[in-house]
Each structure stands twice: as structure tokens, then as C-alpha cells.
Amino acid sequence: AQTVTQSQPEMSVQEAETVTLSCTYDTSESDYYLFWYKQPPSRQMILVIRQEAYKQQNATENRFSVNFQKAAKSFSLKISDSQLGDAAMYFCAYRSESQGGSEKLVFGKGTKLTVNP
Amino acid sequence: ETGVTQTPRHLVMGMTNKKSLKCEQHLGHNAMYWYKQSAKKPLELMFVYNFKEQTENNSVPSRFSPECPNSSHLFLHLHTLQPEDSALYLCASSQEGVLETQYFGPGTRLLVL
């Protein structure tokens, strides 16, 4: 079974600085998808960024980028120019298919990010 | 209204009560999901519905009973719950297919007394 590990329960960053959140995963599959979700205090999970394993190029969405190291099974999230609104729980997730063919996400335990003014 | 909505947002119930959680998606998706989020634990997938058919039951106790009357609505019926069932219950939806991303609702915070 696939597992996702986020080794940093909490992180903090100064406003306008850069922070990197770590994620490693374990799988025997060669094709899969990786996600970072953000869960602010409002509790709604919001997709931040997505990476297809077959793509060598790291995904980027504005201030958010990933460092995807397939051989090392590592998928870190870098937040540049951190803003107060970035404060949230960040979840790394791995997608595998269930028997029914639907999307099945495996989540890490999350990293709580605090942004200091 | 757009996106994925869930009602109620907060629910307190006794162990002998029967209640239902509702999820509605306005995104035209045809796959819907129930997740349980407990403190200090990863999100746990509970149920998956694809085109109104249940395709996944992740060993969930029978005191949780899902219902999907159509592709836009998903219910989670609760009865004789235990205090350890207290958690945030998240609904999500996606377009069926291997490339599609799940979109989450705001969740229902459940407290079982």
C-alpha cells in the first residue's frame, strides 16, 4: 500500500520569505499523481498544485512550486514570497486508482505553516 | 452557488441519535467521496461513488451509511455513533477519470457525546 510521510508537523516563515515543506512517499507504481492541498482555518481543502509522475518538469503555480525527485520519492513544496494568507495546514497526497477506477487519494498527516508578520 | 457545499457545518449528537450529513456539488462532476479527518491523523477515505454507484467502501463500520441519489448529491447517514467518531467529515467531487482532481467541501464538524 502507498504511504505518504510529512516529517515536519509544524513550520514557520517570515512574511515575504521562502519556505519549503517536505513530503516523501512510498509506492511500487511508476505512474501516479502527487498533490499539495492547503487547508486554512475555514477547513475547506484547496488544491495548491499537482504533479504528474511521468513529467520531469516541476509544476509551478505562481508563488508555489514543487521539487519532484522521482527516484528519491520526494515531493517538496516551495512557497516563495510568503503571505499571511498562506498560513494553513498543508497536506501532501498521492493518487492511486481504486479497483473501481475512481480517484483514490492517500494523504500525509499534514504540516502546519505559520506566517509571521 | 458554486463548488462543493456541505450541511450542516457543525453537528452535535448523542450516541443513540440518527442524523444525516449532506453534500452537494455544482461542478458537473460524476464522482463523489466521503473522507474522515481526525486530529493528528491523515485524511481517511471512507466511500467513493462513481456515476451514483458505490465503488469503494474503505472498511467503514455499518453505523455509517452512504447514499448517492444522483451525481450531484451525496449523503452520509449516521446512527448509533461512538465518541471516537467525532471528527471533521469532508466531501469531495471530481470528474471521473484518471487525470481529474478532487475538489473539497468545507466539511461538517461532528461531535458525538
Coordinates of N, CA, C and O in Angstrom, one line a residue, chain B:
Chain B
E1 N -25.1 29.1 -6.5 CA -24.0 28.7 -5.6 C -23.0 27.7 -6.4 O -23.5 26.9 -7.2
T2 N -21.8 27.9 -6.2 CA -20.8 27.1 -6.9 C -20.0 26.2 -6.0 O -20.0 26.3 -4.8
G3 N -19.3 25.2 -6.6 CA -18.4 24.4 -5.8 C -19.0 23.3 -5.1 O -20.1 22.7 -5.5
V4 N -18.5 22.9 -4.0 CA -19.0 21.8 -3.2 C -19.5 22.3 -1.9 O -18.7 23.0 -1.2
T5 N -20.7 22.1 -1.5 CA -21.3 22.6 -0.3 C -21.6 21.4 0.6 O -22.0 20.3 0.2
Q6 N -21.6 21.6 1.9 CA -21.9 20.6 2.9 C -22.8 21.2 4.0 O -22.5 22.3 4.4
T7 N -23.8 20.5 4.4 CA -24.6 20.9 5.5 C -24.9 19.7 6.4 O -25.0 18.6 5.9
P8 N -25.0 19.9 7.7 CA -24.7 21.2 8.4 C -23.2 21.4 8.5 O -22.4 20.4 8.2
R9 N -22.8 22.5 8.9 CA -21.3 22.7 9.1 C -20.9 22.2 10.5 O -19.7 21.8 10.6
H10 N -21.8 22.2 11.4 CA -21.5 21.7 12.8 C -22.6 20.8 13.2 O -23.8 21.1 13.0
L11 N -22.3 19.7 13.9 CA -23.4 18.8 14.4 C -22.9 18.2 15.7 O -21.8 17.7 15.8
V12 N -23.8 18.3 16.7 CA -23.6 17.6 18.0 C -24.7 16.6 18.1 O -25.9 16.9 18.0
M13 N -24.3 15.3 18.4 CA -25.3 14.3 18.5 C -25.0 13.3 19.6 O -23.8 13.1 19.9
G14 N -26.0 12.7 20.2 CA -25.8 11.6 21.2 C -25.6 10.3 20.5 O -25.9 10.2 19.3
M15 N -25.2 9.3 21.2 CA -24.8 8.1 20.6 C -26.1 7.3 20.1 O -26.0 6.4 19.3
T16 N -27.3 7.7 20.6 CA -28.5 7.0 20.2 C -29.2 7.7 19.1 O -30.2 7.3 18.5
N17 N -28.7 8.9 18.7 CA -29.4 9.7 17.7 C -29.1 9.2 16.3 O -28.2 8.4 16.0
K18 N -30.0 9.6 15.3 CA -29.8 9.4 13.9 C -29.8 10.7 13.2 O -30.7 11.5 13.4
K19 N -28.7 10.9 12.5 CA -28.6 12.2 11.7 C -28.0 11.9 10.4 O -27.5 10.8 10.1
S20 N -28.1 12.9 9.5 CA -27.5 12.8 8.1 C -26.7 14.0 7.8 O -27.1 15.1 8.1
L21 N -25.6 13.7 7.1 CA -24.8 14.8 6.5 C -25.1 14.9 5.0 O -25.3 13.8 4.4
K22 N -25.1 16.1 4.5 CA -25.5 16.3 3.1 C -24.3 17.0 2.4 O -23.7 17.9 2.9
C23 N -24.1 16.5 1.2 CA -23.1 17.1 0.3 C -23.7 17.4 -1.0 O -24.4 16.5 -1.6
E24 N -23.4 18.5 -1.6 CA -23.9 18.9 -2.9 C -22.8 19.5 -3.8 O -22.1 20.4 -3.3
Q25 N -22.7 19.0 -5.0 CA -21.6 19.6 -5.8 C -22.3 20.3 -7.1 O -23.2 19.7 -7.6
H26 N -21.8 21.4 -7.4 CA -22.3 22.2 -8.5 C -21.3 22.3 -9.6 O -21.3 23.3 -10.4
L27 N -20.5 21.3 -9.8 CA -19.4 21.4 -10.7 C -19.6 20.4 -11.9 O -18.7 20.3 -12.8
G28 N -20.7 19.7 -11.9 CA -20.9 18.8 -13.0 C -20.1 17.6 -13.0 O -20.0 16.8 -14.0
H29 N -19.6 17.3 -11.8 CA -18.8 16.1 -11.6 C -19.6 14.8 -11.5 O -20.8 14.9 -11.2
N30 N -19.0 13.7 -11.7 CA -19.8 12.4 -11.5 C -19.2 11.4 -10.6 O -19.6 10.3 -10.5
A31 N -18.2 11.9 -9.8 CA -17.6 11.0 -8.8 C -17.6 11.9 -7.5 O -17.3 13.1 -7.5
M32 N -18.1 11.2 -6.4 CA -18.1 11.9 -5.1 C -17.5 11.0 -4.0 O -17.6 9.8 -4.1
Y33 N -17.0 11.7 -2.9 CA -16.2 11.0 -1.9 C -16.6 11.5 -0.5 O -16.9 12.7 -0.4
W34 N -16.5 10.6 0.4 CA -16.6 11.0 1.8 C -15.2 10.7 2.5 O -14.7 9.5 2.3
Y35 N -14.7 11.7 3.2 CA -13.4 11.5 3.9 C -13.7 11.8 5.4 O -14.5 12.6 5.7
K36 N -12.9 11.2 6.3 CA -12.9 11.5 7.7 C -11.6 12.1 8.1 O -10.5 11.5 7.7
Q37 N -11.6 13.2 8.8 CA -10.4 13.8 9.2 C -10.4 13.9 10.7 O -11.2 14.7 11.3
S38 N -9.6 13.1 11.4 CA -9.4 13.2 12.8 C -8.2 13.9 13.2 O -7.2 14.0 12.4
A39 N -8.1 14.3 14.4 CA -7.0 15.1 14.9 C -5.7 14.2 14.8 O -5.7 13.1 15.2
K40 N -4.7 14.8 14.2 CA -3.3 14.2 14.2 C -3.3 12.9 13.4 O -2.4 12.1 13.6
K41 N -4.3 12.7 12.5 CA -4.3 11.5 11.6 C -4.5 12.0 10.2 O -5.1 13.0 9.9
P42 N -3.9 11.2 9.2 CA -4.2 11.6 7.8 C -5.7 11.5 7.5 O -6.4 10.7 8.1
L43 N -6.0 12.2 6.5 CA -7.4 12.0 6.0 C -7.6 10.6 5.6 O -6.8 9.9 4.9
E44 N -8.8 10.1 5.9 CA -9.2 8.7 5.6 C -10.3 8.7 4.6 O -11.4 9.2 4.9
L45 N -10.1 8.0 3.5 CA -11.1 7.8 2.6 C -12.2 6.8 3.1 O -11.8 5.8 3.6
M46 N -13.4 7.2 3.1 CA -14.5 6.3 3.6 C -15.2 5.6 2.4 O -15.3 4.4 2.4
F47 N -15.8 6.5 1.5 CA -16.6 5.9 0.5 C -16.3 6.7 -0.8 O -16.0 7.9 -0.8
V48 N -16.5 6.0 -1.9 CA -16.4 6.6 -3.3 C -17.6 6.2 -4.1 O -18.0 5.0 -4.1
Y49 N -18.2 7.1 -4.7 CA -19.3 6.9 -5.6 C -18.9 7.4 -7.0 O -18.4 8.5 -7.2
N50 N -19.2 6.6 -8.0 CA -18.9 6.9 -9.4 C -20.2 6.7 -10.2 O -20.6 5.6 -10.2
F51 N -20.7 7.7 -10.8 CA -21.9 7.6 -11.5 C -23.0 7.0 -10.6 O -23.7 6.1 -11.1
K52 N -23.1 7.5 -9.4 CA -24.1 7.1 -8.4 C -23.9 5.6 -7.9 O -24.6 5.2 -7.0
E53 N -22.9 4.9 -8.4 CA -22.6 3.6 -7.9 C -21.5 3.6 -6.9 O -20.4 4.2 -7.2
Q54 N -21.6 2.9 -5.8 CA -20.6 2.9 -4.8 C -19.4 2.0 -5.3 O -19.7 0.8 -5.6
T55 N -18.3 2.5 -5.5 CA -17.1 1.8 -6.0 C -16.1 1.5 -4.9 O -15.1 0.8 -5.2
E56 N -16.2 2.1 -3.8 CA -15.2 1.9 -2.7 C -15.9 2.0 -1.4 O -16.7 3.0 -1.1
N57 N -15.6 1.1 -0.5 CA -16.0 1.2 0.9 C -14.8 0.8 1.7 O -14.4 -0.4 1.7
N58 N -14.2 1.7 2.3 CA -12.9 1.5 2.9 C -13.0 1.0 4.3 O -12.5 1.6 5.2
S59 N -13.7 -0.2 4.4 CA -13.8 -0.9 5.7 C -14.4 0.0 6.7 O -14.0 0.1 7.9
V60 N -15.5 0.7 6.3 CA -16.1 1.7 7.2 C -17.2 0.9 8.0 O -18.0 0.1 7.4
P61 N -17.3 1.2 9.3 CA -18.4 0.5 10.1 C -19.8 0.8 9.6 O -20.0 1.9 9.0
S62 N -20.7 -0.2 9.8 CA -22.0 0.0 9.3 C -22.8 1.1 9.9 O -23.9 1.4 9.4
R63 N -22.4 1.6 11.0 CA -23.1 2.8 11.6 C -23.0 4.0 10.7 O -23.7 5.0 10.9
F64 N -22.1 4.0 9.7 CA -22.1 5.0 8.6 C -22.7 4.4 7.4 O -22.2 3.4 6.9
S65 N -23.7 5.1 6.9 CA -24.4 4.5 5.7 C -24.5 5.6 4.6 O -25.2 6.6 4.8
P66 N -23.8 5.5 3.5 CA -23.8 6.5 2.5 C -25.0 6.3 1.5 O -25.6 5.2 1.4
E67 N -25.4 7.4 0.9 CA -26.4 7.4 -0.1 C -26.1 8.4 -1.2 O -25.8 9.5 -0.9
C68 N -26.3 8.0 -2.4 CA -26.0 8.9 -3.5 C -27.1 8.8 -4.5 O -27.1 8.0 -5.4
P69 N -28.2 9.6 -4.3 CA -29.3 9.5 -5.2 C -29.1 10.0 -6.6 O -29.8 9.6 -7.6
N70 N -28.1 10.9 -6.8 CA -27.8 11.4 -8.2 C -26.3 11.9 -8.1 O -25.7 12.0 -7.0
S71 N -25.8 12.3 -9.2 CA -24.4 12.6 -9.3 C -24.1 13.9 -8.6 O -22.9 14.2 -8.3
S72 N -25.1 14.7 -8.2 CA -24.8 16.0 -7.5 C -25.0 15.9 -6.0 O -24.6 16.8 -5.4
H73 N -25.6 14.9 -5.5 CA -25.9 14.8 -4.1 C -25.3 13.5 -3.5 O -25.4 12.4 -4.0
L74 N -24.8 13.7 -2.3 CA -24.2 12.6 -1.5 C -24.6 12.8 0.0 O -24.5 13.9 0.5
F75 N -25.1 11.7 0.6 CA -25.5 11.8 2.0 C -24.6 10.8 2.8 O -24.2 9.8 2.2
L76 N -24.5 11.1 4.1 CA -23.9 10.2 5.0 C -24.8 10.0 6.2 O -25.0 11.0 6.9
H77 N -25.5 8.9 6.3 CA -26.4 8.7 7.4 C -25.7 8.1 8.6 O -24.9 7.2 8.4
L78 N -26.0 8.7 9.7 CA -25.3 8.3 10.9 C -26.2 7.7 12.0 O -27.3 8.3 12.2
H79 N -25.9 6.6 12.6 CA -26.7 6.1 13.6 C -25.9 5.3 14.6 O -24.9 4.6 14.2
T80 N -26.2 5.4 15.9 CA -25.5 4.8 17.0 C -24.0 5.0 16.9 O -23.2 4.0 16.9
L81 N -23.6 6.2 16.7 CA -22.2 6.5 16.6 C -21.5 6.4 18.0 O -22.2 6.5 19.0
Q82 N -20.2 6.4 18.0 CA -19.4 6.4 19.1 C -18.6 7.7 19.3 O -18.4 8.4 18.3
P83 N -18.2 8.0 20.5 CA -17.4 9.2 20.7 C -16.2 9.3 19.8 O -15.8 10.4 19.3
E84 N -15.6 8.2 19.5 CA -14.4 8.2 18.6 C -14.7 8.6 17.2 O -13.8 8.7 16.3
D85 N -16.0 8.6 16.8 CA -16.4 9.0 15.5 C -16.4 10.5 15.4 O -16.6 11.1 14.2
S86 N -16.2 11.3 16.4 CA -16.1 12.7 16.4 C -14.9 13.1 15.5 O -13.8 12.6 15.7
A87 N -15.2 13.9 14.5 CA -14.2 14.3 13.5 C -14.8 15.3 12.5 O -15.9 15.7 12.6
L88 N -13.9 15.7 11.6 CA -14.4 16.6 10.5 C -14.6 15.6 9.3 O -13.8 14.8 8.9
Y89 N -15.8 15.7 8.8 CA -16.2 14.9 7.6 C -16.2 15.7 6.4 O -17.0 16.7 6.3
L90 N -15.4 15.4 5.5 CA -15.2 16.1 4.2 C -15.8 15.4 3.1 O -15.6 14.2 2.9
C91 N -16.5 16.1 2.2 CA -17.0 15.6 1.0 C -16.1 16.2 -0.2 O -15.6 17.3 -0.1
A92 N -15.9 15.4 -1.2 CA -15.2 15.9 -2.4 C -15.9 15.3 -3.6 O -16.6 14.4 -3.6
S93 N -15.6 16.0 -4.7 CA -16.1 15.5 -6.0 C -15.0 15.7 -7.1 O -14.1 16.4 -6.9
S94 N -15.2 14.9 -8.1 CA -14.2 15.0 -9.3 C -14.9 14.5 -10.5 O -15.9 13.8 -10.4
Q95 N -14.4 14.9 -11.6 CA -14.9 14.3 -12.9 C -14.2 13.0 -13.0 O -13.1 12.8 -12.6
E96 N -15.0 12.0 -13.4 CA -14.5 10.6 -13.4 C -13.3 10.5 -14.4 O -13.4 11.1 -15.5
G97 N -12.3 9.9 -14.0 CA -11.1 9.8 -14.9 C -9.8 9.9 -14.2 O -9.7 10.5 -13.1
V98 N -8.8 9.3 -14.7 CA -7.5 9.2 -14.0 C -6.8 10.6 -13.8 O -6.0 10.7 -13.0
L99 N -7.2 11.6 -14.6 CA -6.4 12.8 -14.6 C -7.1 13.9 -13.7 O -6.5 14.9 -13.5
E100 N -8.3 13.5 -13.2 CA -9.0 14.6 -12.6 C -8.7 14.8 -11.1 O -8.5 13.9 -10.4
T101 N -8.8 16.0 -10.7 CA -8.5 16.5 -9.3 C -9.8 16.5 -8.5 O -10.9 16.9 -9.0
Q102 N -9.7 16.2 -7.2 CA -10.8 16.3 -6.3 C -10.9 17.7 -5.8 O -9.9 18.3 -5.4
Y103 N -12.2 18.1 -5.7 CA -12.5 19.4 -5.1 C -13.3 19.1 -3.8 O -14.3 18.4 -3.8
F104 N -12.9 19.8 -2.7 CA -13.4 19.5 -1.4 C -14.5 20.5 -1.0 O -14.4 21.7 -1.3
G105 N -15.4 20.1 -0.2 CA -16.3 20.9 0.5 C -15.7 21.4 1.8 O -14.6 21.1 2.2
P106 N -16.4 22.3 2.5 CA -15.9 22.9 3.8 C -15.9 21.9 5.0 O -15.3 22.2 6.0
G107 N -16.7 20.8 4.8 CA -16.7 19.9 5.9 C -17.8 20.1 6.9 O -18.4 21.2 7.1
T108 N -18.1 19.0 7.6 CA -19.0 19.0 8.8 C -18.3 18.6 10.0 O -17.7 17.5 10.0
R109 N -18.2 19.5 11.0 CA -17.6 19.1 12.3 C -18.6 18.4 13.1 O -19.6 19.0 13.5
L110 N -18.3 17.1 13.4 CA -19.2 16.3 14.1 C -18.7 16.0 15.5 O -17.5 15.6 15.7
L111 N -19.5 16.2 16.5 CA -19.2 15.8 17.9 C -20.2 14.8 18.4 O -21.4 15.1 18.4
V112 N -19.7 13.7 18.8 CA -20.6 12.6 19.4 C -20.4 12.6 20.9 O -19.3 12.4 21.4
L113 N -21.5 12.8 21.6 CA -21.4 12.8 23.0 C -21.8 11.5 23.6 O -22.6 10.8 23.1

